[in-house]
Amino acid sequence: MRLQIGLAAVVALSVTATGVIASEEWDMPMAYSDSNFHTQNGKTFAQCVSTATGGDIKITVHGGGSLFKGGEIKRAVQTGQVQIGERLLSSHQNEKPIYGIDSVPFLATSFEASEKLSKAVRPTIVETLAEEGLHYLYSVPWPPQGFYFNKEVNSVSDMKGIKFRSYNSATARLAELTGMVPTQIEAAEISQAFATGVVESMISSGATGYDRKLWEHVSNFYAVDGWLPRNTIMVNMEAWEDLEDEQRNAITACSEMAAQLGLYRSIQYTDFTLKGLADGGMDVGVANDDLVGELKEIGAKMTEEWLEAAGEEGKAVVDAFLED
Ligand code: PCA
């Protein structure tokens, strides 16, 4: 008799549990083209979550800015229009300077350094995002940044007056300090902006130039390895808190997997896409030492400006990163 009661209790409990674990369908806007490794990685993450939760949480990835454009994604997640999304966090540096730490020129210039900086800043970013109603899941670096020009460029003076595509306030500032004229344009709109002559130059990864077939518009790529900006995947805090512990654990495990896989994909994509630019007909090389020297001076000025904006909090992270 006692045993029967026990069994009944177990059954009731699992029914209740099944009742509580409602199935969720989440939309995940991403700003970059479907073929891009970030988007592919987001799809792997979504698949992992679906598998790990036995299909209870289904995430639909919307690539190429098709659901929300890059600039709208953070807000869409914050306001609960979607539950999850990916954003280049440095584009929100004007809201919170700490978000721009990965775009400080010449601070972290390799994949290894990018990972180290990301680890050092993570607690601060987690906290800052939480204050904004967002839960941090993981971030993935873009390949190192280099310049695209439609002519040979050997010094900063060669850049004067060039119409430059920026993607965050750091790239706009870099343009100003090199005498170029910046216009902020999302990656999804790059091809059109170059085709119509709105811009004629940019700094980005080989990956984005390859995705957008930049060889149709420009002739030269100069590797500078200025920095490696990162895309961050974040969840609306209420949606996150509404989940069961087991579901959060499953998503956290998939996030860790996706972070590692994304890093690997980014490294792989670096040489592949630089070769792709060359195959497309571009002159792909490394910026000369004089030019790099001039850019580093500008970088030092921008580092100072960023440290001033980011205050004690930013300085503590940079110090920890440099000491490690
Ligand atoms: N591609 C993105 C950000 C950095 C990168 O490599 C872009 O150009 O918008």
GROMACS .gro file of N, CA, C and O and ligand atoms in nm, residues 32 36 38 88 142-145 165-167 185-188 190 202-209 227 229-231, ligand 1:
model
  121
   32TYR      N    1   2.454   3.881  -3.978
   32TYR     CA    2   2.548   3.854  -4.087
   32TYR      C    3   2.498   3.743  -4.179
   32TYR      O    4   2.412   3.664  -4.140
   36ASN      N    5   2.810   3.308  -4.349
   36ASN     CA    6   2.916   3.348  -4.256
   36ASN      C    7   2.929   3.249  -4.139
   36ASN      O    8   2.830   3.193  -4.093
   38HIS      N    9   2.975   3.292  -3.826
   38HIS     CA   10   2.900   3.326  -3.704
   38HIS      C   11   2.757   3.271  -3.715
   38HIS      O   12   2.703   3.216  -3.619
   88LEU      N   13   2.725   4.254  -3.240
   88LEU     CA   14   2.861   4.307  -3.226
   88LEU      C   15   2.855   4.410  -3.113
   88LEU      O   16   2.811   4.523  -3.135
  142TRP      N   17   3.565   3.788  -3.443
  142TRP     CA   18   3.587   3.799  -3.588
  142TRP      C   19   3.736   3.780  -3.613
  142TRP      O   20   3.816   3.804  -3.522
  143PRO      N   21   3.774   3.744  -3.734
  143PRO     CA   22   3.918   3.741  -3.765
  143PRO      C   23   3.979   3.882  -3.754
  143PRO      O   24   3.906   3.982  -3.752
  144PRO      N   25   4.113   3.891  -3.745
  144PRO     CA   26   4.180   4.021  -3.731
  144PRO      C   27   4.139   4.121  -3.840
  144PRO      O   28   4.113   4.083  -3.954
  145GLN      N   29   4.139   4.248  -3.801
  145GLN     CA   30   4.088   4.354  -3.890
  145GLN      C   31   4.198   4.414  -3.979
  145GLN      O   32   4.311   4.435  -3.933
  165ARG      N   33   3.361   5.328  -4.468
  165ARG     CA   34   3.248   5.261  -4.402
  165ARG      C   35   3.290   5.221  -4.260
  165ARG      O   36   3.387   5.148  -4.241
  166SER      N   37   3.216   5.268  -4.160
  166SER     CA   38   3.246   5.230  -4.022
  166SER      C   39   3.137   5.135  -3.972
  166SER      O   40   3.028   5.130  -4.028
  167TYR      N   41   3.169   5.058  -3.867
  167TYR     CA   42   3.068   4.969  -3.809
  167TYR      C   43   3.047   4.990  -3.660
  167TYR      O   44   2.963   4.924  -3.599
  185ILE      N   45   2.765   5.181  -4.160
  185ILE     CA   46   2.685   5.093  -4.248
  185ILE      C   47   2.691   4.949  -4.196
  185ILE      O   48   2.800   4.898  -4.167
  186GLU      N   49   2.576   4.886  -4.185
  186GLU     CA   50   2.572   4.745  -4.141
  186GLU      C   51   2.636   4.656  -4.248
  186GLU      O   52   2.627   4.686  -4.368
  187ALA      N   53   2.693   4.544  -4.204
  187ALA     CA   54   2.758   4.453  -4.298
  187ALA      C   55   2.662   4.410  -4.410
  187ALA      O   56   2.702   4.397  -4.526
  188ALA      N   57   2.535   4.389  -4.375
  188ALA     CA   58   2.438   4.342  -4.474
  188ALA      C   59   2.419   4.443  -4.589
  188ALA      O   60   2.376   4.406  -4.698
  190ILE      N   61   2.672   4.645  -4.707
  190ILE     CA   62   2.803   4.686  -4.760
  190ILE      C   63   2.808   4.686  -4.913
  190ILE      O   64   2.853   4.783  -4.975
  202MET      N   65   3.702   5.044  -4.611
  202MET     CA   66   3.656   5.005  -4.477
  202MET      C   67   3.769   4.932  -4.406
  202MET      O   68   3.868   4.893  -4.468
  203ILE      N   69   3.751   4.914  -4.275
  203ILE     CA   70   3.837   4.821  -4.201
  203ILE      C   71   3.746   4.710  -4.152
  203ILE      O   72   3.636   4.736  -4.102
  204SER      N   73   3.787   4.587  -4.177
  204SER     CA   74   3.704   4.473  -4.138
  204SER      C   75   3.791   4.347  -4.149
  204SER      O   76   3.912   4.356  -4.172
  205SER      N   77   3.728   4.233  -4.134
  205SER     CA   78   3.801   4.108  -4.151
  205SER      C   79   3.802   4.067  -4.298
  205SER      O   80   3.719   4.115  -4.377
  206GLY      N   81   3.891   3.974  -4.331
  206GLY     CA   82   3.884   3.912  -4.463
  206GLY      C   83   3.748   3.845  -4.480
  206GLY      O   84   3.693   3.839  -4.589
  207ALA      N   85   3.693   3.798  -4.367
  207ALA     CA   86   3.566   3.725  -4.370
  207ALA      C   87   3.453   3.811  -4.427
  207ALA      O   88   3.380   3.768  -4.517
  208THR      N   89   3.441   3.933  -4.377
  208THR     CA   90   3.330   4.018  -4.423
  208THR      C   91   3.352   4.063  -4.567
  208THR      O   92   3.258   4.069  -4.646
  209GLY      N   93   3.477   4.091  -4.603
  209GLY     CA   94   3.505   4.127  -4.743
  209GLY      C   95   3.472   4.012  -4.837
  209GLY      O   96   3.418   4.032  -4.946
  227TRP      N   97   4.263   4.466  -3.431
  227TRP     CA   98   4.187   4.411  -3.317
  227TRP      C   99   4.096   4.303  -3.373
  227TRP      O  100   4.087   4.285  -3.495
  229PRO      N  101   3.711   4.224  -3.311
  229PRO     CA  102   3.585   4.251  -3.240
  229PRO      C  103   3.507   4.120  -3.225
  229PRO      O  104   3.530   4.024  -3.298
  230ARG      N  105   3.416   4.118  -3.129
  230ARG     CA  106   3.345   3.992  -3.100
  230ARG      C  107   3.194   4.008  -3.112
  230ARG      O  108   3.140   4.113  -3.081
  231ASN      N  109   3.130   3.903  -3.154
  231ASN     CA  110   2.984   3.896  -3.153
  231ASN      C  111   2.941   3.828  -3.024
  231ASN      O  112   2.998   3.724  -2.988
  325PCA     N1  113   3.299   4.211  -3.976
  325PCA     C1  114   3.193   4.291  -3.921
  325PCA     C2  115   3.246   4.340  -3.790
  325PCA     C3  116   3.388   4.306  -3.787
  325PCA     C4  117   3.410   4.219  -3.903
  325PCA     O1  118   3.513   4.160  -3.930
  325PCA     C5  119   3.161   4.408  -4.009
  325PCA     O2  120   3.243   4.447  -4.091
  325PCA     O3  121   3.053   4.465  -3.991
   0.00000   0.00000   0.00000
